[in-house]
Short mmCIF file of C-alpha atoms in Angstrom, two decimals:
data_model
loop_
_atom_site.label_atom_id
_atom_site.label_comp_id
_atom_site.label_asym_id
_atom_site.label_seq_id
_atom_site.Cartn_x
_atom_site.Cartn_y
_atom_site.Cartn_z
CA MET A 164 -25.55 -35.81 47.93
CA ARG A 165 -29.15 -36.94 48.44
CA ASP A 166 -29.84 -39.44 50.87
CA PRO A 167 -31.28 -42.81 49.85
CA LEU A 168 -34.50 -41.96 51.16
CA SER A 169 -35.36 -38.97 49.22
CA VAL A 170 -33.85 -40.81 46.31
CA LEU A 171 -36.25 -43.85 47.03
CA THR A 172 -38.83 -41.63 47.76
CA ASP A 173 -38.57 -39.38 44.35
CA ALA A 174 -38.31 -42.49 42.28
CA PHE A 175 -41.68 -44.30 44.02
CA THR A 176 -43.44 -40.78 43.33
CA SER A 177 -41.81 -40.62 39.71
CA PHE A 178 -43.48 -44.36 39.16
CA LEU A 179 -47.24 -43.48 40.14
CA PHE A 180 -47.51 -40.13 38.72
CA GLY A 181 -45.05 -39.73 36.28
CA LYS A 182 -41.82 -36.92 36.70
CA VAL A 183 -43.05 -33.76 38.27
CA GLU A 184 -40.94 -30.71 36.97
CA SER A 185 -40.27 -28.01 39.46
CA THR A 186 -41.78 -24.48 38.95
CA ARG A 187 -38.94 -22.14 38.71
CA LEU A 188 -40.31 -18.42 39.63
CA PRO A 189 -40.03 -15.71 37.16
CA VAL A 190 -36.97 -13.53 37.91
CA ARG A 191 -37.33 -9.43 37.18
CA THR A 192 -33.91 -8.05 36.34
CA SER A 193 -32.30 -5.50 33.65
CA THR A 194 -30.59 -5.75 30.35
CA GLY A 195 -27.85 -4.72 31.73
CA GLN A 196 -27.54 -7.66 34.30
CA ALA A 197 -29.15 -10.34 32.14
CA GLN A 198 -26.47 -10.00 29.05
CA ALA A 199 -24.10 -11.78 31.37
CA VAL A 200 -26.11 -15.04 31.09
CA TYR A 201 -26.16 -15.11 27.42
CA LEU A 202 -22.73 -16.05 25.41
CA PRO A 203 -21.69 -13.41 23.22
CA THR A 204 -21.82 -14.00 19.31
CA ALA A 205 -19.77 -12.67 16.61
CA ALA A 206 -18.51 -13.58 13.35
CA PRO A 207 -14.99 -15.72 13.97
CA GLY A 208 -11.85 -13.42 13.26
CA LEU A 209 -8.73 -14.07 11.46
CA GLY A 210 -6.70 -15.78 13.73
CA ASP A 211 -4.19 -13.99 16.41
CA SER A 212 -0.85 -13.87 14.66
CA GLY A 213 -0.07 -10.65 12.65
CA VAL A 214 -0.32 -7.19 12.80
CA ILE A 215 -3.22 -5.38 15.12
CA ILE A 216 -5.52 -2.92 13.23
CA GLY A 217 -7.99 -2.13 15.86
CA ARG A 218 -11.16 -3.83 16.92
CA GLU A 219 -14.24 -4.72 15.46
CA VAL A 220 -17.05 -2.54 16.54
CA TYR A 221 -19.94 -5.52 17.06
CA SER A 222 -18.24 -7.74 18.88
CA GLY A 223 -15.66 -5.35 20.66
CA LYS A 224 -12.40 -7.91 20.00
CA GLY A 225 -9.10 -7.07 18.78
CA TYR A 226 -8.82 -7.34 14.80
CA ILE A 227 -5.66 -8.78 13.66
CA TYR A 228 -4.45 -9.01 10.02
CA ASP A 229 -1.72 -10.22 8.04
CA PRO A 230 -1.49 -11.52 4.67
CA PHE A 231 1.68 -13.41 5.04
CA GLN A 232 -0.02 -15.29 8.37
CA LEU A 233 -3.18 -15.89 6.12
CA TYR A 234 -2.03 -16.89 2.83
CA GLY A 235 -2.79 -20.36 1.93
CA GLN A 236 -5.16 -20.79 4.66
CA GLN A 237 -7.91 -18.25 4.50
CA LEU A 238 -6.19 -16.15 1.71
CA PRO A 239 -5.82 -17.18 -2.07
CA ALA A 240 -3.54 -14.39 -2.55
CA PRO A 241 -1.63 -11.54 -0.28
CA HIS A 242 -2.92 -8.57 -2.33
CA TRP A 243 -5.04 -5.78 -0.99
CA LEU A 244 -7.32 -2.78 -2.41
CA VAL A 245 -8.03 0.11 0.25
CA LEU A 246 -10.90 2.44 -1.50
CA GLY A 247 -12.74 5.16 -0.06
CA GLU A 248 -13.19 8.99 0.20
CA SER A 249 -10.87 11.25 1.42
CA GLY A 250 -10.74 12.21 4.87
CA ASN A 251 -11.88 8.93 6.15
CA GLY A 252 -8.71 7.05 7.56
CA LYS A 253 -7.04 5.62 4.41
CA SER A 254 -3.69 7.29 4.69
CA ALA A 255 -3.74 6.86 8.54
CA LEU A 256 -4.22 2.96 8.17
CA GLU A 257 -1.79 2.43 5.65
CA LYS A 258 0.94 4.43 7.45
CA THR A 259 0.23 2.41 10.75
CA TYR A 260 0.33 -0.74 9.15
CA VAL A 261 3.37 -0.15 7.55
CA LEU A 262 5.01 0.79 10.91
CA ARG A 263 3.39 -2.12 12.38
CA GLN A 264 4.81 -4.51 9.60
CA LEU A 265 8.20 -3.23 10.33
CA ARG A 266 8.59 -4.77 13.69
CA PHE A 267 9.03 -7.84 12.34
CA ARG A 268 12.62 -9.10 11.04
CA ASP A 269 11.62 -10.33 7.68
CA ARG A 270 9.53 -7.55 6.30
CA GLN A 271 10.41 -4.67 3.93
CA VAL A 272 7.98 -1.88 2.21
CA VAL A 273 8.46 0.09 -0.78
CA VAL A 274 5.63 3.06 -1.25
CA LEU A 275 5.03 5.15 -3.99
CA ASP A 276 4.23 8.40 -2.48
CA ALA A 277 2.34 10.42 -4.79
CA GLN A 278 0.72 12.99 -2.37
CA GLY A 279 2.66 15.60 -0.27
CA GLU A 280 2.71 19.01 1.11
CA ASP A 281 5.34 21.64 1.92
CA GLY A 282 7.36 20.35 -0.75
CA VAL A 283 7.83 16.64 0.13
CA GLY A 284 5.85 13.53 0.17
CA GLU A 285 3.51 12.57 2.99
CA TRP A 286 5.65 9.94 4.05
CA ASN A 287 8.63 12.21 4.54
CA LEU A 288 7.84 12.31 8.44
CA ILE A 289 8.01 8.36 8.90
CA ALA A 290 11.08 8.09 6.76
CA GLU A 291 12.96 10.73 9.03
CA GLU A 292 12.00 8.87 12.08
CA LEU A 293 13.35 5.81 10.58
CA GLY A 294 16.56 7.58 9.69
CA ILE A 295 15.57 7.21 5.85
CA THR A 296 15.81 9.25 2.53
CA PRO A 297 13.12 9.37 0.34
CA ILE A 298 13.64 8.57 -3.51
CA ARG A 299 12.52 12.02 -4.60
CA LEU A 300 11.79 11.97 -8.44
CA ASP A 301 11.83 15.51 -9.18
CA PRO A 302 12.13 16.87 -12.77
CA THR A 303 13.25 20.12 -11.59
CA ALA A 304 16.03 18.44 -9.44
CA ALA A 305 16.99 15.95 -11.85
CA LEU A 306 19.46 18.17 -13.99
CA ASP A 307 21.00 19.07 -10.67
CA MET A 308 22.49 15.74 -9.94
CA GLY A 309 18.90 14.55 -8.64
CA ILE A 310 17.78 10.71 -8.28
CA ARG A 311 17.72 8.64 -11.52
CA LEU A 312 16.16 5.31 -12.41
CA ASN A 313 17.78 4.05 -15.65
CA PRO A 314 15.13 1.89 -17.76
CA LEU A 315 18.32 0.10 -19.48
CA ASP A 316 19.84 -0.82 -16.00
CA PRO A 317 22.13 -3.83 -16.25
CA ALA A 318 20.23 -5.58 -13.36
CA ILE A 319 17.22 -5.46 -15.53
CA THR A 320 17.00 -8.51 -17.81
CA THR A 321 17.37 -7.71 -21.83
CA THR A 322 13.86 -8.96 -21.75
CA GLY A 323 12.46 -6.64 -19.11
CA GLN A 324 14.20 -4.03 -20.80
CA LEU A 325 12.66 -4.24 -24.20
CA ALA A 326 9.17 -4.84 -22.31
CA LEU A 327 9.58 -1.85 -20.28
CA LEU A 328 10.50 0.22 -23.38
CA ARG A 329 7.27 -1.01 -25.17
CA THR A 330 5.03 0.00 -22.07
CA ILE A 331 6.60 3.85 -21.87
CA ILE A 332 5.83 3.91 -25.39
CA GLU A 333 2.51 2.64 -25.38
CA VAL A 334 1.71 4.85 -22.19
CA ALA A 335 2.77 7.54 -23.90
CA MET A 336 1.44 7.15 -27.40
CA GLY A 337 -1.99 6.00 -25.81
CA HIS A 338 -2.41 2.80 -27.98
CA GLY A 339 0.00 -0.12 -28.54
CA LEU A 340 2.96 -0.73 -31.02
CA ASP A 341 2.41 -1.89 -34.27
CA GLU A 342 4.41 -4.71 -35.55
CA ARG A 343 6.88 -2.34 -37.62
CA SER A 344 7.38 0.07 -34.59
CA GLY A 345 7.97 -2.79 -32.34
CA PHE A 346 10.87 -4.56 -34.70
CA ALA A 347 12.46 -0.68 -35.05
CA LEU A 348 12.34 -0.75 -31.29
CA LYS A 349 13.77 -4.51 -30.88
CA VAL A 350 16.42 -3.91 -33.42
CA ALA A 351 17.71 -0.93 -31.73
CA HIS A 352 17.85 -2.29 -28.41
CA ALA A 353 19.59 -5.18 -29.35
CA TYR A 354 22.01 -3.41 -31.27
CA VAL A 355 22.53 -1.26 -28.16
CA ASN A 356 23.29 -3.84 -25.67
CA GLU A 357 25.64 -5.80 -27.68
CA THR A 358 27.94 -2.76 -28.81
CA ILE A 359 27.74 -0.56 -25.78
CA VAL A 360 29.33 -2.52 -22.83
CA GLU A 361 32.16 -0.11 -20.87
CA ARG A 362 29.06 1.83 -19.47
CA GLN A 363 25.42 1.41 -18.63
CA PRO A 364 23.29 1.62 -21.85
CA VAL A 365 21.02 4.86 -21.57
CA LEU A 366 17.82 6.09 -23.39
CA THR A 367 19.68 8.37 -25.65
CA ASP A 368 21.76 5.42 -27.44
CA ILE A 369 18.07 3.75 -28.19
CA VAL A 370 17.18 7.25 -29.87
CA GLU A 371 20.22 7.60 -31.27
CA GLN A 372 19.91 4.23 -32.95
CA LEU A 373 16.41 4.53 -33.72
CA ARG A 374 17.24 7.66 -35.78
CA HIS A 375 20.12 6.01 -37.69
CA PRO A 376 19.58 1.92 -37.77
CA GLU A 377 22.45 -0.35 -38.69
CA PRO A 378 22.19 -1.23 -42.37
CA GLU A 379 22.82 -5.00 -41.15
CA SER A 380 19.25 -5.28 -39.37
CA ALA A 381 17.58 -3.98 -42.11
CA GLU A 382 19.24 -6.37 -44.20
CA ALA A 383 18.02 -9.24 -41.75
CA MET A 384 14.28 -8.77 -42.54
CA ASN A 385 15.13 -8.12 -45.96
CA VAL A 386 13.77 -4.54 -45.90
CA ALA A 387 15.45 -1.28 -46.92
CA VAL A 388 16.94 0.78 -44.00
CA ASP A 389 14.85 4.08 -44.50
CA ASP A 390 12.04 1.86 -44.00
CA VAL A 391 13.29 0.72 -40.58
CA ARG A 392 14.10 4.32 -39.54
CA ALA A 393 10.56 5.67 -40.63
CA TRP A 394 9.41 2.34 -38.30
CA GLY A 395 11.23 4.00 -35.48
CA LEU A 396 10.83 7.57 -35.73
CA ASP A 397 7.46 7.63 -33.73
CA VAL A 398 9.37 5.87 -30.89
CA ALA A 399 12.13 8.10 -31.01
CA LEU A 400 9.92 11.07 -30.47
CA VAL A 401 8.52 9.41 -27.34
CA ILE A 402 11.62 8.31 -26.05
CA ASP A 403 13.25 11.80 -26.78
CA ARG A 404 10.86 13.35 -24.38
CA LEU A 405 12.18 11.59 -21.53
CA VAL A 406 15.18 12.31 -22.85
CA ASP A 407 15.04 16.26 -23.54
CA GLY A 408 11.48 16.86 -22.58
CA ASP A 409 9.17 17.40 -19.41
CA LEU A 410 10.76 14.33 -17.84
CA ARG A 411 14.21 15.21 -18.53
CA GLY A 412 16.76 14.06 -16.00
CA MET A 413 14.96 11.51 -14.05
CA PHE A 414 15.25 8.61 -16.65
CA ASP A 415 18.27 9.30 -19.31
CA GLY A 416 21.48 8.58 -17.37
CA PRO A 417 22.96 5.45 -15.13
CA THR A 418 20.93 4.73 -12.20
CA THR A 419 21.89 6.95 -9.11
CA VAL A 420 24.40 5.10 -7.04
CA GLY A 421 23.59 4.74 -3.18
CA ILE A 422 19.71 3.88 -3.15
CA ASP A 423 19.54 1.08 -0.58
CA LEU A 424 17.29 -1.65 -1.88
CA ASP A 425 18.23 -3.44 1.51
CA ALA A 426 16.61 -0.63 3.99
CA PRO A 427 13.69 -1.88 5.74
CA LEU A 428 11.40 0.89 3.73
CA ILE A 429 11.78 2.62 0.42
CA VAL A 430 9.74 5.72 -0.41
CA PHE A 431 9.48 6.75 -3.84
CA ASP A 432 8.55 10.01 -3.62
CA LEU A 433 6.29 11.22 -6.51
CA SER A 434 4.76 13.94 -4.89
CA HIS A 435 6.52 16.72 -7.48
CA ILE A 436 5.05 15.07 -10.48
CA ASP A 437 1.41 16.04 -11.91
CA ARG A 438 -0.86 13.48 -11.02
CA ASN A 439 -2.90 14.28 -13.76
CA SER A 440 -0.14 14.15 -16.18
CA ILE A 441 1.12 11.22 -18.50
CA ALA A 442 4.33 11.49 -16.33
CA MET A 443 2.59 9.86 -13.70
CA PRO A 444 1.62 6.11 -15.28
CA ILE A 445 5.15 6.37 -17.06
CA LEU A 446 6.95 6.91 -13.65
CA MET A 447 4.68 3.68 -12.27
CA ALA A 448 5.80 1.60 -14.97
CA ILE A 449 9.37 2.43 -15.06
CA VAL A 450 9.46 2.05 -10.93
CA GLY A 451 7.33 -0.97 -11.02
CA VAL A 452 9.88 -3.03 -13.68
CA TRP A 453 13.13 -1.31 -11.85
CA LEU A 454 11.62 -2.78 -8.52
CA GLU A 455 10.64 -6.08 -10.43
CA HIS A 456 14.15 -6.88 -11.39
CA THR A 457 16.36 -5.20 -8.78
CA TRP A 458 14.20 -5.39 -5.76
CA ILE A 459 12.23 -8.92 -5.44
CA ARG A 460 14.63 -11.56 -4.85
CA PRO A 461 14.16 -15.11 -3.20
CA ASP A 462 15.67 -14.37 -0.05
CA ARG A 463 12.35 -15.58 2.26
CA LYS A 464 11.90 -11.62 2.98
CA LYS A 465 8.34 -10.59 2.79
CA ARG A 466 7.83 -7.72 0.92
CA ILE A 467 5.06 -5.02 0.55
CA PHE A 468 4.67 -2.64 -2.28
CA LEU A 469 2.23 -0.07 -1.22
CA VAL A 470 0.70 2.20 -4.07
CA GLU A 471 -0.73 5.39 -3.63
CA GLU A 472 -3.06 7.02 -6.12
CA ALA A 473 -3.34 3.67 -7.88
CA TRP A 474 -5.77 4.58 -10.42
CA HIS A 475 -2.78 5.48 -12.12
CA ILE A 476 -1.72 1.89 -12.62
CA ILE A 477 -5.21 0.28 -13.31
CA ASN A 478 -6.43 3.04 -15.41
CA SER A 479 -3.67 2.34 -18.28
CA PRO A 480 -4.12 -0.64 -20.13
CA PHE A 481 -0.24 -1.20 -20.75
CA VAL A 482 0.73 -0.50 -16.93
CA ALA A 483 -1.89 -2.59 -15.52
CA GLN A 484 -0.88 -5.55 -17.43
CA LEU A 485 2.83 -4.81 -16.62
CA PHE A 486 1.90 -4.77 -13.27
CA GLN A 487 -0.53 -7.98 -13.24
CA ARG A 488 2.75 -9.65 -14.38
CA LEU A 489 4.43 -8.28 -11.38
CA LEU A 490 1.76 -9.63 -9.02
CA LYS A 491 1.64 -12.92 -10.02
CA PHE A 492 5.42 -13.21 -10.03
CA GLY A 493 5.58 -11.51 -7.02
CA ARG A 494 3.31 -13.87 -5.09
CA ARG A 495 5.78 -16.60 -5.16
CA LEU A 496 8.34 -14.78 -3.64
CA GLY A 497 6.20 -13.29 -1.39
CA LEU A 498 4.97 -9.89 -2.19
CA SER A 499 1.88 -8.21 -0.85
CA PHE A 500 0.44 -5.51 -3.16
CA VAL A 501 -1.61 -2.85 -1.95
CA ALA A 502 -3.47 -0.35 -4.02
CA VAL A 503 -5.01 2.56 -2.55
CA VAL A 504 -8.07 4.18 -4.63
CA HIS A 505 -10.46 6.93 -4.03
CA HIS A 506 -13.32 5.50 -5.99
CA LEU A 507 -13.66 2.17 -7.75
CA SER A 508 -15.69 3.86 -10.84
CA ASP A 509 -12.44 5.34 -11.79
CA VAL A 510 -11.18 2.09 -12.75
CA VAL A 511 -13.34 -0.13 -13.40
CA ASP A 512 -15.24 2.26 -15.89
CA GLY A 513 -11.87 3.47 -17.47
CA ALA A 514 -9.80 2.41 -20.37
CA ALA A 515 -8.39 -0.50 -18.75
CA ALA A 516 -11.48 -1.98 -17.42
CA LYS A 517 -10.61 -6.11 -18.11
CA GLU A 518 -7.02 -5.62 -16.85
CA ALA A 519 -8.63 -3.79 -13.57
CA ALA A 520 -11.24 -6.95 -13.28
CA ALA A 521 -7.97 -8.89 -13.80
CA ILE A 522 -5.98 -6.96 -10.59
CA LEU A 523 -9.36 -6.48 -8.46
CA LYS A 524 -9.66 -10.21 -8.74
CA MET A 525 -6.47 -10.97 -7.19
CA ALA A 526 -7.02 -8.52 -4.23
CA SER A 527 -8.68 -10.49 -1.76
CA THR A 528 -8.44 -8.25 0.75
CA ARG A 529 -10.57 -5.34 0.57
CA THR A 530 -11.01 -2.53 2.86
CA ILE A 531 -14.06 0.06 2.28
CA TYR A 532 -14.48 3.56 3.72
CA ALA A 533 -17.10 5.83 3.55
CA GLN A 534 -18.51 6.28 0.30
CA LYS A 535 -21.65 7.89 -0.91
CA ALA A 536 -24.70 5.67 -1.38
CA ASP A 537 -24.53 5.34 -4.95
CA GLU A 538 -20.81 4.52 -5.13
CA ALA A 539 -21.07 2.15 -2.59
CA ARG A 540 -23.93 0.11 -4.57
CA ALA A 541 -21.64 0.05 -7.46
CA THR A 542 -18.55 -0.99 -5.26
CA GLY A 543 -20.84 -3.84 -3.66
CA ARG A 544 -22.06 -4.82 -6.91
CA VAL A 545 -18.01 -5.46 -8.00
CA LEU A 546 -16.78 -6.45 -5.22
CA GLY A 547 -19.70 -8.96 -4.14
CA LEU A 548 -20.18 -7.32 -0.90
CA PRO A 549 -23.01 -8.58 1.40
CA ARG A 550 -26.29 -6.32 1.07
CA TRP A 551 -25.60 -5.16 4.69
CA ALA A 552 -21.96 -3.95 4.17
CA VAL A 553 -23.13 -2.06 1.39
CA GLU A 554 -25.84 -0.26 3.37
CA ILE A 555 -23.45 0.48 6.24
CA ILE A 556 -20.61 1.98 4.12
CA PRO A 557 -22.39 5.53 3.49
CA THR A 558 -22.87 5.65 7.23
CA LEU A 559 -19.20 4.80 8.27
CA THR A 560 -17.45 7.57 10.63
CA PRO A 561 -13.74 8.28 9.92
CA GLY A 562 -11.45 5.56 10.88
CA ILE A 563 -14.22 3.12 10.61
CA ALA A 564 -14.39 0.66 7.90
CA VAL A 565 -16.15 -2.47 5.76
CA TRP A 566 -13.00 -5.21 5.73
CA ASP A 567 -13.88 -8.25 3.81
CA VAL A 568 -10.99 -10.65 3.86
CA ASN A 569 -11.59 -13.21 1.43
CA GLY A 570 -15.64 -13.03 2.51
CA ASN A 571 -15.23 -12.71 6.15
CA VAL A 572 -16.73 -9.45 6.45
CA GLN A 573 -16.13 -7.25 9.43
CA VAL A 574 -16.56 -3.61 10.34
CA VAL A 575 -13.56 -2.54 11.99
CA LYS A 576 -12.45 0.58 14.17
CA HIS A 577 -8.77 1.55 13.26
CA LEU A 578 -6.85 2.52 16.64
CA ILE A 579 -3.76 4.53 16.56
CA THR A 580 -1.25 4.96 19.12
CA ASP A 581 -0.18 8.17 20.86
CA THR A 582 3.43 7.33 19.23
CA GLU A 583 2.02 6.92 15.67
CA ARG A 584 -0.50 10.03 15.55
CA PRO A 585 2.50 12.55 15.24
CA LEU A 586 3.49 10.54 12.17
CA VAL A 587 0.57 9.50 10.74
CA PHE A 588 -1.58 12.76 10.75
CA THR A 589 0.30 15.43 8.66
CA ASP A 590 -2.68 17.22 7.67
CA ARG A 591 -3.20 19.52 11.07
CA ALA A 592 -3.24 22.79 9.28
CA MET A 593 -6.10 21.64 6.65
CA THR A 594 -8.23 20.14 9.11
CA GLN A 595 -8.40 22.15 12.08
CA SER A 596 -9.72 25.63 12.22
CA SER A 597 -7.65 28.66 13.43
CA SER A 598 -9.21 28.53 17.08
CA GLU A 599 -8.54 25.01 17.32
CA LEU A 600 -5.15 25.41 16.31
CA ALA A 601 -4.74 28.08 19.02
CA ALA A 602 -6.36 26.11 21.63
CA ASP A 603 -3.75 23.71 20.90
CA ASP A 604 -0.92 25.51 21.05
CA ALA A 605 -2.57 27.07 24.31
CA LEU A 606 -2.57 23.71 25.36
CA ARG A 607 0.75 22.61 24.59
CA ALA A 608 2.22 26.00 26.39
CA ALA A 609 0.33 24.93 29.44
CA GLU A 610 1.60 21.66 29.39
CA LEU A 611 5.01 22.38 28.65
CA GLU A 612 4.67 25.18 31.74
CA ALA A 613 3.80 22.27 34.12
CA GLU A 614 6.50 20.35 32.93
CA GLU A 615 9.04 22.89 33.38
CA ARG A 616 7.48 23.80 37.13
CA ALA A 617 7.73 19.80 37.94
CA ALA A 618 11.08 19.72 36.73
CA ALA A 619 11.95 22.84 38.74
CA PHE A 620 10.46 21.23 41.97
CA MET A 621 12.61 17.62 41.25
CA GLU A 622 15.74 19.74 40.69
CA GLN A 623 15.40 21.93 43.98
CA HIS A 624 14.01 18.56 46.12
CA LEU A 625 17.11 16.77 44.89
CA ASN A 626 19.34 19.82 45.52
CA ASP A 627 17.83 19.77 49.32
CA LEU A 628 18.56 15.78 49.61
CA ASP A 629 22.32 16.53 48.76
CA GLY A 630 23.05 17.34 52.04
CA THR A 631 21.64 14.51 53.78
CA SER A 632 22.72 11.84 51.40
CA GLU A 633 26.44 11.34 52.59
CA SER A 634 25.30 10.77 56.10
CA THR A 635 22.27 8.76 55.35
CA VAL A 636 24.31 6.26 53.37
CA ALA A 637 27.05 6.39 56.19
#
């Protein structure tokens, strides 16, 4: 505390001459030292509750994201779109995100695994680590007691079954059903459900009924039975492909018993299906509707539905409409849909541009990995990204992405733990040269030899102590 005389002197001086400011001498320093003087500035994060993704590149803060925690506060919808060229870290992000989500007891995940190597999907390692058997949909194995999913499973509502049948047919035909074909299908489906009660109805029953419609069905609409048969001929031919064509065995029988829909992770291995064939969108439709009616339940669980190669969904108008309904319905029951796509142009310029726009609008979270400059500009226009984010996308290195969470845009580096690394990176043989592989093998051999020497030393040391342990304890 200052003495009274000094206070009085200062007050008198200020009265006569005005307030006198002290002069500070300049200080010479470096930016490294001076940075501690200024408070750091960074955009606000997403909170500290949820799953750790990595860290923000510019601020260094940890980046935490969880659609279930953010829903209703910072997110209008829990759905997520992941974009980027191959080899930049999309797959690693998906896998670590799922592994970290599964640490919460109320989480459950379904993955449609459309990629793979060595005869299995790329999620096979994670499934094995968790003690889970993937549901492998394989046309070559289906005839040999492989996995079957029945579109007419009684677990699916009658309305859901008919909607699924229409979608399958429309995808295969490439256009919508006209009223007459739709009527023939509806009549056949209704008759099969009413008359077959001792077992699960199957697609063969629908084909048989389309070929031989009941006269009562035609009379109800005051038309000839031959007309109903003609209206349903094209429909019967399309469904017959699932029964006796290249997709034979996967959908033409009762649903395989033992599929555990209560497991924390459910993996549908689609790696044996030609990704460029019509079979893939048909599979997507069947699996989507089957899950909608058998998996999503009002039990307060938070569910994640992750789809790789999701352009098979968004690029087909009929499948996109089906999934659009699933997303709207699932949001009320705690479903987060994650769509992984290489290029946005694959969907926004495709046949389902309108449906794609609706699905993209539902995705309040967008993660964009490195893209070429032209693709980045197109992505920025469609998603409404700020200019600085569009300019930085082509310069991103693997593992770093632009995150747009309902307008909160950050550049985030994804971090992977040592425990996750062997489960996440499954393409070592493709990404490393022979010299790098040999160096890694030599390093592992040296580490193993060092561990063995250390173990032998410890064993000898313990043996030497055995002779003195009893006397020491005594």
